[in-house]
Short mmCIF file of C-alpha atoms in Angstrom, two decimals:
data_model
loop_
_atom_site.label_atom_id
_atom_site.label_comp_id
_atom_site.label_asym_id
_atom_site.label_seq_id
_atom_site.Cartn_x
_atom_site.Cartn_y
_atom_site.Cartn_z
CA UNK M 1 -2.12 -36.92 -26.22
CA UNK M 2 -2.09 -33.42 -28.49
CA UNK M 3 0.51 -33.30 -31.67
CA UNK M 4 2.79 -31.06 -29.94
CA UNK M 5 5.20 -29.80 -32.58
CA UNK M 6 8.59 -29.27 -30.94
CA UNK M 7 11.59 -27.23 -33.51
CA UNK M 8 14.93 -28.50 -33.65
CA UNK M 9 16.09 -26.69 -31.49
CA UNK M 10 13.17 -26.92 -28.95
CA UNK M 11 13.86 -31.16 -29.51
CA UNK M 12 18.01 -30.11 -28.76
CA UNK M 13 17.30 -28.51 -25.18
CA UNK M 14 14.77 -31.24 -24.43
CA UNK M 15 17.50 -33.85 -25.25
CA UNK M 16 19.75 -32.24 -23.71
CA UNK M 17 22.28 -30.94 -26.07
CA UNK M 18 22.63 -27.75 -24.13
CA UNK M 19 23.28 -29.10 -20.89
CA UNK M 20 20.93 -30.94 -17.81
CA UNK M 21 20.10 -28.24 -16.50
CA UNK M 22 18.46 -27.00 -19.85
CA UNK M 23 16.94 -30.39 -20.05
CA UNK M 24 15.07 -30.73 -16.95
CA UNK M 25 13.55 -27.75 -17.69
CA UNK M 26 12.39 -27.81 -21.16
CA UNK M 27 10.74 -31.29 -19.84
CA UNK M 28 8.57 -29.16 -17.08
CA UNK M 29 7.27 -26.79 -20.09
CA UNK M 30 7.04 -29.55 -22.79
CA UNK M 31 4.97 -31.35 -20.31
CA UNK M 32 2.42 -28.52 -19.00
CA UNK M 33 2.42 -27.85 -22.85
CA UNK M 34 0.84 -31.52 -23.55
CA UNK M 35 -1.52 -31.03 -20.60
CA UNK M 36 -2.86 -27.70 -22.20
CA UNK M 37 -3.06 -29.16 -25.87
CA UNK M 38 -0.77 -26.51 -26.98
CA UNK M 39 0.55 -27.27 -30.50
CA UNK M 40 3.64 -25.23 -30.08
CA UNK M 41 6.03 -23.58 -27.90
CA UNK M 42 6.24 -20.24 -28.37
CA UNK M 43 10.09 -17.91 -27.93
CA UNK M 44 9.27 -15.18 -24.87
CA UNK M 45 11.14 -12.12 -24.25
CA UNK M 46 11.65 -12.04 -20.77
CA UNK M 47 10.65 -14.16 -17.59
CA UNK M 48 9.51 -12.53 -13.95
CA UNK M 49 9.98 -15.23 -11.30
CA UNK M 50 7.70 -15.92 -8.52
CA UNK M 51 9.85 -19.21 -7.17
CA UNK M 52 12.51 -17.17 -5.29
CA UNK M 53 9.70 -16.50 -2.05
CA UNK M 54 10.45 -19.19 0.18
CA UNK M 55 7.79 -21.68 0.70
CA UNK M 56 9.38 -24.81 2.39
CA UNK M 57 12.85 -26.91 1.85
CA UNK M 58 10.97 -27.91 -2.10
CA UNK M 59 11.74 -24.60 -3.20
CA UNK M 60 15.12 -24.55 -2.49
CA UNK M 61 15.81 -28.23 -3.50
CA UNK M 62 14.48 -27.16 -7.28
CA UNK M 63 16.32 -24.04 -7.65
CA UNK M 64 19.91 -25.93 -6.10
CA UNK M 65 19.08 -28.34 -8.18
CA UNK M 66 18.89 -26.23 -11.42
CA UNK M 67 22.03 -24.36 -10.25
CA UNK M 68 23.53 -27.92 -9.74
CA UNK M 69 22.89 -28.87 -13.37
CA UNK M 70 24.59 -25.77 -14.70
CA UNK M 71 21.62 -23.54 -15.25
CA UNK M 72 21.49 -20.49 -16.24
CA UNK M 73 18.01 -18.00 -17.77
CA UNK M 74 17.94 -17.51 -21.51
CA UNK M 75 16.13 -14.31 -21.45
CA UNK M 76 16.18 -11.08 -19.38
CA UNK M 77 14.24 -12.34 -16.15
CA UNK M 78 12.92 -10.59 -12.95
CA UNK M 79 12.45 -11.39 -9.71
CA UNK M 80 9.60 -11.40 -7.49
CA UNK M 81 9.56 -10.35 -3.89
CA UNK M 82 11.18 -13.09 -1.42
CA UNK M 83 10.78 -13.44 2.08
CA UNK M 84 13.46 -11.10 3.08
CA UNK M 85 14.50 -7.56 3.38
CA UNK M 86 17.71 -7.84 2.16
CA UNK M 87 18.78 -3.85 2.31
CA UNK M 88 17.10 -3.82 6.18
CA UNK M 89 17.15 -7.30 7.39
CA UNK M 90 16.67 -5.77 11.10
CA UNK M 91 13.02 -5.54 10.08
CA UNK M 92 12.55 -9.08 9.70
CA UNK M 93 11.32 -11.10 12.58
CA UNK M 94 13.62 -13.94 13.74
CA UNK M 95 12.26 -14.43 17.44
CA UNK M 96 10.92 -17.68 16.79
CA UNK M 97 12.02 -21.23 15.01
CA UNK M 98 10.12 -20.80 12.18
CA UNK M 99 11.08 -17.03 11.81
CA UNK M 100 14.67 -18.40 11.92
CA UNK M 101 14.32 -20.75 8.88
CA UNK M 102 12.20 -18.36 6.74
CA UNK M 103 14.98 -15.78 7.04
CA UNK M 104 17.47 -18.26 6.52
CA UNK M 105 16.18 -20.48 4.12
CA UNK M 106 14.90 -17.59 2.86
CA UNK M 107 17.95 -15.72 1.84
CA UNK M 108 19.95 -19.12 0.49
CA UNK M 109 17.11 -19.18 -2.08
CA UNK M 110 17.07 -15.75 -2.98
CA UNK M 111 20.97 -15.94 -3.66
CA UNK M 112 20.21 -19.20 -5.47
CA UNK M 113 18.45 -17.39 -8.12
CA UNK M 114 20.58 -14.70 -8.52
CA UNK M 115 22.84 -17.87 -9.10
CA UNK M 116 20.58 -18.65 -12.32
CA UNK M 117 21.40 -14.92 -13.80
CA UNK M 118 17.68 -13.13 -12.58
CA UNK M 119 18.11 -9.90 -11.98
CA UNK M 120 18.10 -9.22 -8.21
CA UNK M 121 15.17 -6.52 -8.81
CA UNK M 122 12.96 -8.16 -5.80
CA UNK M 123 10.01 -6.51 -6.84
CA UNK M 124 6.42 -7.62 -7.42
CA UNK M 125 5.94 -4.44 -9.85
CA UNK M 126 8.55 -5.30 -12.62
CA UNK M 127 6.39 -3.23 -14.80
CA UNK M 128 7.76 -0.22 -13.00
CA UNK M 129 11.36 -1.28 -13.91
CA UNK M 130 12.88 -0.08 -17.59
CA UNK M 131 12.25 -2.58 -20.30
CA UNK M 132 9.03 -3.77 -19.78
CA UNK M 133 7.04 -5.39 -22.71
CA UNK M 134 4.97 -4.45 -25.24
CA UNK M 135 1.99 -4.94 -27.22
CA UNK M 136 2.06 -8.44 -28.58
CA UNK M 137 5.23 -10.02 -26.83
CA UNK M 138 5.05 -13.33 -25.69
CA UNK M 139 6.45 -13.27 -22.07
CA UNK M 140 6.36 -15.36 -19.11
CA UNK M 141 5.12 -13.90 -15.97
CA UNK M 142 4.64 -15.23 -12.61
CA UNK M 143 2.99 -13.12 -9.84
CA UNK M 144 -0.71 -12.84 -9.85
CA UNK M 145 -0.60 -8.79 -10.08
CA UNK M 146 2.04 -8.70 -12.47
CA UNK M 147 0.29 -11.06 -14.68
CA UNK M 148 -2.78 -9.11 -14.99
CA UNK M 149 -1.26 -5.66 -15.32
CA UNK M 150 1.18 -6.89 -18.51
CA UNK M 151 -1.47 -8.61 -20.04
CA UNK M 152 -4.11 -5.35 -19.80
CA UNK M 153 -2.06 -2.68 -19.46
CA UNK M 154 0.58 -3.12 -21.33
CA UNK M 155 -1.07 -5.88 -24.04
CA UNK M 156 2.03 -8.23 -23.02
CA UNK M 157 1.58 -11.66 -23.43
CA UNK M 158 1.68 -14.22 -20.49
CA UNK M 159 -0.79 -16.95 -19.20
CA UNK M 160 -0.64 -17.75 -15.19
CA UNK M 161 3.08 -19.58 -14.50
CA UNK M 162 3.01 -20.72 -10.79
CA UNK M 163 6.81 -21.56 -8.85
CA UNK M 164 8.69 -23.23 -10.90
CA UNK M 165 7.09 -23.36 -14.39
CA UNK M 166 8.34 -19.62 -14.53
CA UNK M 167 12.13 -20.64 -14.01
CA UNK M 168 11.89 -23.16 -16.60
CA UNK M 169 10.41 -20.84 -18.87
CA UNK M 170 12.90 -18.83 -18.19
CA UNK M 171 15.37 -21.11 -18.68
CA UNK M 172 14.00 -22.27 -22.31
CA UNK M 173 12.88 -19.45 -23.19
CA UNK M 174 9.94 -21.10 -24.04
CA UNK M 175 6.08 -20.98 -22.98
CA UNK M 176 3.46 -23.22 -24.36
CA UNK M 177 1.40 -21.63 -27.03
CA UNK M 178 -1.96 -21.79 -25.06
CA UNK M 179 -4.11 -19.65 -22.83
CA UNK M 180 -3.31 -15.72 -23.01
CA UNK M 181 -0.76 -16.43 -24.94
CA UNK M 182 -3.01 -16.98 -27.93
CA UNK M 183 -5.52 -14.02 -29.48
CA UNK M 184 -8.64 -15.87 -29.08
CA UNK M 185 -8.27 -16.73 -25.52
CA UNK M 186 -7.98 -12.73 -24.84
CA UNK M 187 -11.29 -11.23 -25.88
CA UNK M 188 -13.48 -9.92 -23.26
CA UNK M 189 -16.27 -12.53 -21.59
CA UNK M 190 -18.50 -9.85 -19.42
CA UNK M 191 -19.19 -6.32 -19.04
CA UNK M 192 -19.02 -3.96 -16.21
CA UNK M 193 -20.94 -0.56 -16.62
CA UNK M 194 -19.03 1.81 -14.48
CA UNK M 195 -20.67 5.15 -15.43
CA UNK M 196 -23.30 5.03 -12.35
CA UNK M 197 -20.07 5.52 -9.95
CA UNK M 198 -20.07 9.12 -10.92
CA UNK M 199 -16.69 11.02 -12.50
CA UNK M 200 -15.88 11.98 -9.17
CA UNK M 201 -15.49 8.80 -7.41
CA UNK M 202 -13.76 7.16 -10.26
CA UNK M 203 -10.97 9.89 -10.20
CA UNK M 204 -10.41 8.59 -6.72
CA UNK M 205 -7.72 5.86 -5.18
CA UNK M 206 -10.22 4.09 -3.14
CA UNK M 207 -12.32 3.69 -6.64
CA UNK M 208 -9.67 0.75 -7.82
CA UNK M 209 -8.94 -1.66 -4.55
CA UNK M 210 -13.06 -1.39 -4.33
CA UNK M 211 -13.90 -2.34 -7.99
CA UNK M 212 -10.70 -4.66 -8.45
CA UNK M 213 -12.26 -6.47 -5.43
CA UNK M 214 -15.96 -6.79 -6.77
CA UNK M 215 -15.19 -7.61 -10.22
CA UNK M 216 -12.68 -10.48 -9.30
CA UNK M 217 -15.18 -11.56 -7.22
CA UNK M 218 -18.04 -11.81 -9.42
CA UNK M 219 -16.34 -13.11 -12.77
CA UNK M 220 -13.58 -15.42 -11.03
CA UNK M 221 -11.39 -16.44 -14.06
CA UNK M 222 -13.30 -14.24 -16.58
CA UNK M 223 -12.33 -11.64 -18.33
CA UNK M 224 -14.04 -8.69 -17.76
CA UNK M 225 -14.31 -5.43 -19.89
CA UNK M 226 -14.66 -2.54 -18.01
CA UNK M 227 -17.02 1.06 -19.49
CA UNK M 228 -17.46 4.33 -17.88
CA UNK M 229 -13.75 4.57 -16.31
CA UNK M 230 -11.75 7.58 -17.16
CA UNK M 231 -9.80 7.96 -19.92
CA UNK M 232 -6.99 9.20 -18.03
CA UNK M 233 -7.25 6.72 -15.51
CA UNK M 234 -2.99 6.01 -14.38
CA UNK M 235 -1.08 3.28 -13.67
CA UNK M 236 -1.14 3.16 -10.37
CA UNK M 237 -5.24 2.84 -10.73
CA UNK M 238 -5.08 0.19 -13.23
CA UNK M 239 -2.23 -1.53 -10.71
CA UNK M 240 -4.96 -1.35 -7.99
CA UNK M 241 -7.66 -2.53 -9.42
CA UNK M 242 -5.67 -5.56 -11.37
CA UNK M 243 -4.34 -6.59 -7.90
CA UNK M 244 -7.26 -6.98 -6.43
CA UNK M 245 -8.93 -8.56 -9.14
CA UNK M 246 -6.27 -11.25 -9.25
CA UNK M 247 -6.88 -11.46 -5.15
CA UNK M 248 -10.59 -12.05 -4.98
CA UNK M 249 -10.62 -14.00 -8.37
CA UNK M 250 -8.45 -15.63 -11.20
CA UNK M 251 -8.29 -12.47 -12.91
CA UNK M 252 -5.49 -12.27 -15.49
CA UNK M 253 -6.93 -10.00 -18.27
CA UNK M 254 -9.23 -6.86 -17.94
CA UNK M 255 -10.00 -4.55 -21.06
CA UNK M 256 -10.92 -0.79 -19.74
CA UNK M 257 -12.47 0.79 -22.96
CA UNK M 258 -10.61 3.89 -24.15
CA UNK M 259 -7.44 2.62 -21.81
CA UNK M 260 -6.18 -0.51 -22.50
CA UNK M 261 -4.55 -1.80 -25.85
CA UNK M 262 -6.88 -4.19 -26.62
CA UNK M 263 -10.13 -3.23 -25.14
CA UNK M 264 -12.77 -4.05 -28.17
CA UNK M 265 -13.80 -0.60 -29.75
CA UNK M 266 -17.09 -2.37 -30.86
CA UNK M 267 -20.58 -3.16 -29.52
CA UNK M 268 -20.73 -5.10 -26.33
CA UNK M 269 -24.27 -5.92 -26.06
CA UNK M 270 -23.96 -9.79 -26.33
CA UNK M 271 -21.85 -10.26 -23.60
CA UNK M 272 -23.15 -10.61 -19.49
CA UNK M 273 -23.77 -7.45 -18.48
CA UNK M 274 -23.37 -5.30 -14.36
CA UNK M 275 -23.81 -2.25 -13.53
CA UNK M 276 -21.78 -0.91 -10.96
CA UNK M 277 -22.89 1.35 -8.45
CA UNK M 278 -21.88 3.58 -5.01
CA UNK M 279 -23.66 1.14 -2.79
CA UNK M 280 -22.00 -1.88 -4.25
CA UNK M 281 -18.76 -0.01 -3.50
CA UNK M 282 -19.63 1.04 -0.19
CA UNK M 283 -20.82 -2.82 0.79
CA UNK M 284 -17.40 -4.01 -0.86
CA UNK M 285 -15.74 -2.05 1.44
CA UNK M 286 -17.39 -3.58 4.35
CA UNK M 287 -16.91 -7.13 2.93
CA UNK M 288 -13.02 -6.34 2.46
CA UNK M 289 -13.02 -4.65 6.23
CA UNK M 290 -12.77 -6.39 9.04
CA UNK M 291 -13.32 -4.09 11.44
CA UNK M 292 -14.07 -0.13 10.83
CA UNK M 293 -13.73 2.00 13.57
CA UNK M 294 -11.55 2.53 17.18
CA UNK M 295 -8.32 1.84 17.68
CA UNK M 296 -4.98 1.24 15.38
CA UNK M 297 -1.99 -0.80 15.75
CA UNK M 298 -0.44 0.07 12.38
CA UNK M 299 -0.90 1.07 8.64
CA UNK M 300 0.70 -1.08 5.85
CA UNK M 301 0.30 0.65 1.74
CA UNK M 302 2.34 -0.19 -0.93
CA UNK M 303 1.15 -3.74 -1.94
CA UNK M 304 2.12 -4.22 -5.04
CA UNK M 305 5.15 -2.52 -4.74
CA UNK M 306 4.15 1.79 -4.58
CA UNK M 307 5.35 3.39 -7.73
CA UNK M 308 7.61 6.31 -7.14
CA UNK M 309 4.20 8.72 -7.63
CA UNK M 310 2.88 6.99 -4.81
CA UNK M 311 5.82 7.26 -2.70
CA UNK M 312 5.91 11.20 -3.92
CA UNK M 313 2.45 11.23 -3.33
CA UNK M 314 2.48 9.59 0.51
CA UNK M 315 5.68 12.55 1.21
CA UNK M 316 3.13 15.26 0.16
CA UNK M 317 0.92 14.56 2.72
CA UNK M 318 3.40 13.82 5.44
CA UNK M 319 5.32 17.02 4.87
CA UNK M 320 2.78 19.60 7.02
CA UNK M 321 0.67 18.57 10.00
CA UNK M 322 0.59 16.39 13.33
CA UNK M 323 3.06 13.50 13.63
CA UNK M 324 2.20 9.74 13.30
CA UNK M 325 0.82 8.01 16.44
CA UNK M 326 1.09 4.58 15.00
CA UNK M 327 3.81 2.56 12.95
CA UNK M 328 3.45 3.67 9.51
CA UNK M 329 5.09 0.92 6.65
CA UNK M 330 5.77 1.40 3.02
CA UNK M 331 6.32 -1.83 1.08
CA UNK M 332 8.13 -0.84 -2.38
CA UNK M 333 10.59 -2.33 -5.23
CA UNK M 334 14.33 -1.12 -4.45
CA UNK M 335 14.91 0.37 -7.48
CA UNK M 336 12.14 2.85 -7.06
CA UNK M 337 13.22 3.17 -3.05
CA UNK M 338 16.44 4.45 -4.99
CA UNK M 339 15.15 6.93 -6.72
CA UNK M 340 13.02 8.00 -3.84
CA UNK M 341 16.84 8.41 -2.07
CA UNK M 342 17.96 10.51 -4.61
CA UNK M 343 15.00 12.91 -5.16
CA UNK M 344 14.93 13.29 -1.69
CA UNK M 345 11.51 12.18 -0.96
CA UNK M 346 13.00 9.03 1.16
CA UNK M 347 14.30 11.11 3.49
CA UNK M 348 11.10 13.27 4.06
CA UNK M 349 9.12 9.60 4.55
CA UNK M 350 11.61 8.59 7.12
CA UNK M 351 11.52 11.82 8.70
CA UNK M 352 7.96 11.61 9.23
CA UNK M 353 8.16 7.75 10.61
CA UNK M 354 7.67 5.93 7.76
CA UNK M 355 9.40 2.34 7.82
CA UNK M 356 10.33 1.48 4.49
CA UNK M 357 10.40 -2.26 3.37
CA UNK M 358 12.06 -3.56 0.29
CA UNK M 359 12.89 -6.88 -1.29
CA UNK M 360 9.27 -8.43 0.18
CA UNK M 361 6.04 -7.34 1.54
CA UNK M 362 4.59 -7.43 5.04
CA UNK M 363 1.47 -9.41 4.84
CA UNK M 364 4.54 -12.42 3.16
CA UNK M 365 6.82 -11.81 5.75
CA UNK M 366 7.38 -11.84 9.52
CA UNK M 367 7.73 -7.68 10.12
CA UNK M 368 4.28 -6.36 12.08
CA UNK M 369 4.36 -6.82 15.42
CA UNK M 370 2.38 -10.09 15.95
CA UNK M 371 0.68 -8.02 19.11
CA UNK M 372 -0.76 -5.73 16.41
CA UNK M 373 -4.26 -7.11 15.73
CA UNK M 374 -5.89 -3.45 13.63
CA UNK M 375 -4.28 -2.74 10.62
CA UNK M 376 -5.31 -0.07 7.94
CA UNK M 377 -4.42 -0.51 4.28
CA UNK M 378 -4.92 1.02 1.14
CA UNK M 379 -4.76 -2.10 -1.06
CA UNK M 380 -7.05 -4.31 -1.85
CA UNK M 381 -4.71 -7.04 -2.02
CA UNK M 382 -3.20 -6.81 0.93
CA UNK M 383 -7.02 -6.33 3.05
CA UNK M 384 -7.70 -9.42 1.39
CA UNK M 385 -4.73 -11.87 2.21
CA UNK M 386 -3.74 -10.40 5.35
CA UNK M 387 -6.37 -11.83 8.02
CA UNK M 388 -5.52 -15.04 6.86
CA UNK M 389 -1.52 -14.77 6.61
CA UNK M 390 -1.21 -12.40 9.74
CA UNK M 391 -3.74 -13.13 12.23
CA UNK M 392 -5.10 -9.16 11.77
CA UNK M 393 -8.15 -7.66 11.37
CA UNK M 394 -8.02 -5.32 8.76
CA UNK M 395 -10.06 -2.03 7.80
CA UNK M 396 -9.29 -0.66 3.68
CA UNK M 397 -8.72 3.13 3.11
CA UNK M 398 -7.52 5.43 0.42
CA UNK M 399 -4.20 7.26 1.12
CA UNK M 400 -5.39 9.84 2.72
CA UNK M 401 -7.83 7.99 4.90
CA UNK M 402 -4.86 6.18 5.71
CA UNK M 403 -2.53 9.12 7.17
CA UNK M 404 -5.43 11.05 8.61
CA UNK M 405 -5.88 7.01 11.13
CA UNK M 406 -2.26 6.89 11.47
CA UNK M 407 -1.92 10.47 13.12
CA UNK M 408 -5.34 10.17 14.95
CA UNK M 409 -4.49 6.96 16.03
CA UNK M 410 -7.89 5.61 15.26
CA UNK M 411 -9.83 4.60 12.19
CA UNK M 412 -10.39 7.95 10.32
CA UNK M 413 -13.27 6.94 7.21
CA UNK M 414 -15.45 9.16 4.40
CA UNK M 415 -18.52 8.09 3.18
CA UNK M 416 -17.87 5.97 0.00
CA UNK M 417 -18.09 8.82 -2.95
CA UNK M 418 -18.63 11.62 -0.33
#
C-alpha cells in the first residue's frame, strides 16, 4: 500500500461531506490512485466522458445510481458519442430485440448524464469544440482518440480513464497523479524515420490512417516520436493518425518533431529506431483491407467525428460530377453538423446523398444495412473495428478514393504514393 496523500478537502469528498454521490466517487479515484502508487490527486480542468455509450444494464445502473445520490460534475465535462442519433433517430436500427434495447436503453443513459450536468456535445472529437485544453493542464479524458490527440496535439494532460473512472473524475475533479499525467512518464520511447515516404505522400490523407495503423501496431503502449512529417501537417492529419494508433495499439502519446508541443528538440539516437517506407504503407493497407476490389455496398468517413474542413472538404468534391451509386454516410459531432447548416455546406452533402449521422458512429451503432457486407472507409479506425463489430469486410481509402467507389459503384484505388 503507497502513502497516498489525500488534502482536506480531497479527505471531505471522500467522507462524504459533500454529499454520497461525491463520495462514491472520490472512492473509485482514491482507489485506482492506490493501485497506480500515485502519491497525490491532482485538480483537472475538464472531464470528456466515454460511460454515456451503452454497453449493457451496468452502465445504466452506475450512472442512475450517481444521479440517485445527488451527483452532479465539478468541472466543465464532455460527452462522448452514445449509441443513438438523437437529432435523426430514424437512422437507427430497431428491427430486432436487441436493436430495441440499445436504442432504448440507450437513450435513458444518454439523458442520465445530461442528468449529471455533461454537456450534451455527443462527440468523440471534443477537441473540435471551443475550450479545449492547453499545454500543461491536467484533464481527464476518456475515448481512446481523444486521449491521444490532447495529450500530443494539444500537450493536455490525461492518462487512459475507461467507463466510469471518467465520471468520477469528473465528479471530483480529481485524477490520480500517475501515468501521463506526470512529466516523466511523457518522453518519447522509439523513433519513427518518416523522411523515406517522400514529401508528396506525406502531404496526403491516406498518409495518416496508414502510419497511425503501423506505428500502433509496432510500439503497442509506447510512445513513439515521429521525424520527417511536415511541418504543416493539420489537425485533421494528426486526428488520423492518433486514431489509428490508439486502434491498432495502446497509443496515448505521439511527439511529431517540429509539430507537437512537446516533441524533444534534441538528439534521438539512443532510442529504438524504424524507418518507414512506401512499401510498408502499401502492405498496411492490405493488412487494414479486407477486401480491395469489385463491388460496394456503402462508404462510411468521418470516424472520429469529421472536422468542419473535412465536411467542407467532402462538399467540394460532391459539388460537380456523376451522382452516388451507393449509400454514402458522414459520421460527425453536432456542433460542427451546425455549422455545416449554416454555411451551407450541409445542404450541398445532402443534396448529393450524403446521410449524415450525429450523436454516435456507425461501426457503434445499428445504422448500415446488415445486408451490406463491402464497405469503404477513409479511417483507420473505423477499417480496423468494423469487421469485428459489423460483420463487413472492409477496403481503406483516402477521400477521394472514397467518392470516386461510391459513384462507380465499385472499389476505385491508386497505387500507394502514386
Amino acid at each position: 500500500m503507497n502513502n497516498l496523500h489525500l488534502t482536506a478537502e480531497d479527505e471531505g469528498m471522500l467522507g462524504g461531506q459533500v454529499g454520497a454521490g461525491v463520495a462514491l466517487a472520490m472512492r473509485v479515484v482514491v482507489s485506482l490512485a492506490r493501485i497506480e502508487g500515485a502519491p497525490r490527486l491532482v485538480e483537472i480542468t475538464s472531464a470528456h466522458v466515454d460511460s454515456c455509450l451503452y454497453h449493457g444494464q451496468v452502465s445504466l445502473d452506475f450512472a442512475r445510481k450517481l444521479v440517485g445520490l445527488g451527483a452532479t460534475v465539478r468541472v466543465p465535462t464532455t460527452l462522448n458519442v452514445g449509441s443513438m442519433d438523437l437529432l435523426h433517430p430514424g437512422l437507427v436500427r430497431t428491427g430486432t430485440g436487441a436493436e430495441r434495447e440499445v436504442a432504448l436503453r440507450g437513450r435513458e443513459l444518454m439523458s442520465a448524464y445530461v442528468d449529471l450536468g455533461c454537456t450534451p456535445t455527443w462527440t468523440c472529437a471534443p477537441y473540435q469544440l471551443p475550450n479545449r485544453p492547453g499545454l500543461g493542464e491536467h484533464i481527464a479524458w476518456a475515448e481512446s482518440n481523444a486521449i491521444v490527440f490532447a495529450n500530443s496535439v494539444l500537450g493536455a494532460r490525461t492518462d487512459r480513464y475507461g467507463d466510469f473512472l471518467d465520471i468520477c473524475a469528473a465528479i471530483t475533479g480529481r485524477a490520480p497523479y500517475a501515468g501521463l499525467q506526470t512529466t516523466e512518464a511523457r518522453r518519447g520511447t522509439v523513433v519513427f524515420d518518416c523522411r523515406p515516404l517522400g514529401d508528396r505522400f506525406l502531404r496526403s490523407d491516406l498518409a495518416y490512417p496508414l502510419l497511425g495503423h503501423h506505428v500502433g501496431s509496432v510500439v503497442g503502449s509506447e510512445i513513439p516520436v515521429l521525424v520527417g512529417i511536415p511541418a504543416d501537417a493539420g489537425e485533421d492529419n494528426l486526428k488520423a493518425f492518433g486514431a489509428a494508433a490508439a486502434s491498432a495499439g495502446g497509443v496515448a502519446l505521439f511527439h511529431v518533431v517540429g509539430v507537437t508541443p512537446e516533441a524533444p528538440t534534441g538528439p534521438l539516437d539512443k532510442l529504438p529506431r524504424y524507418d518507414v517506407d512506401l512499401e510498408t504503407m502499401r502492405l498496411t493497407r492490405s493488412k487494414l483491407s479486407t477486401f480491395t476490389m469489385g463491388g460496394l455496398d456503402a462508404v462510411s468517413v468521418g470516424t472520429p467525428h469529421a472536422s468542419y474542413a473535412e465536411c467542407e472538404r467532402l462538399a467540394d468534391l460532391l459539388r460537380a460530377g456523376p451522382p452516388l451509386k451507393v449509400p454514402f454516410y458522414l459520421s460527425t459531432g453536432r456542433a460542427t453538423c451546425a455549422g455545416a447548416e449554416e454555411t451551407g455546406v450541409l445542404r450541398t452533402l445532402e443534396s448529393a446523398g450524403v446521410t449524415v449521422v450525429v450523436d454516435t458512429c456507425t461501426y457503434v451503432t445499428s445504422i448500415l444495412s446488415p445486408a451490406w457486407k463491402n464497405v469503404m472507409t477513409n479511417s483507420g479506425k473505423w477499417a480496423h473495428y468494423a469487421p469485428g463489430n459489423l460483420n463487413v469486410d472492409v477496403v481503406l481509402g483516402s477521400l477521394e478514393e472514397c467518392v470516386a467507389s461510391a459513384r462507380a459503384g465499385r472499389v476505385v484505388l491508386h497505387e500507394v504514393g502514386g
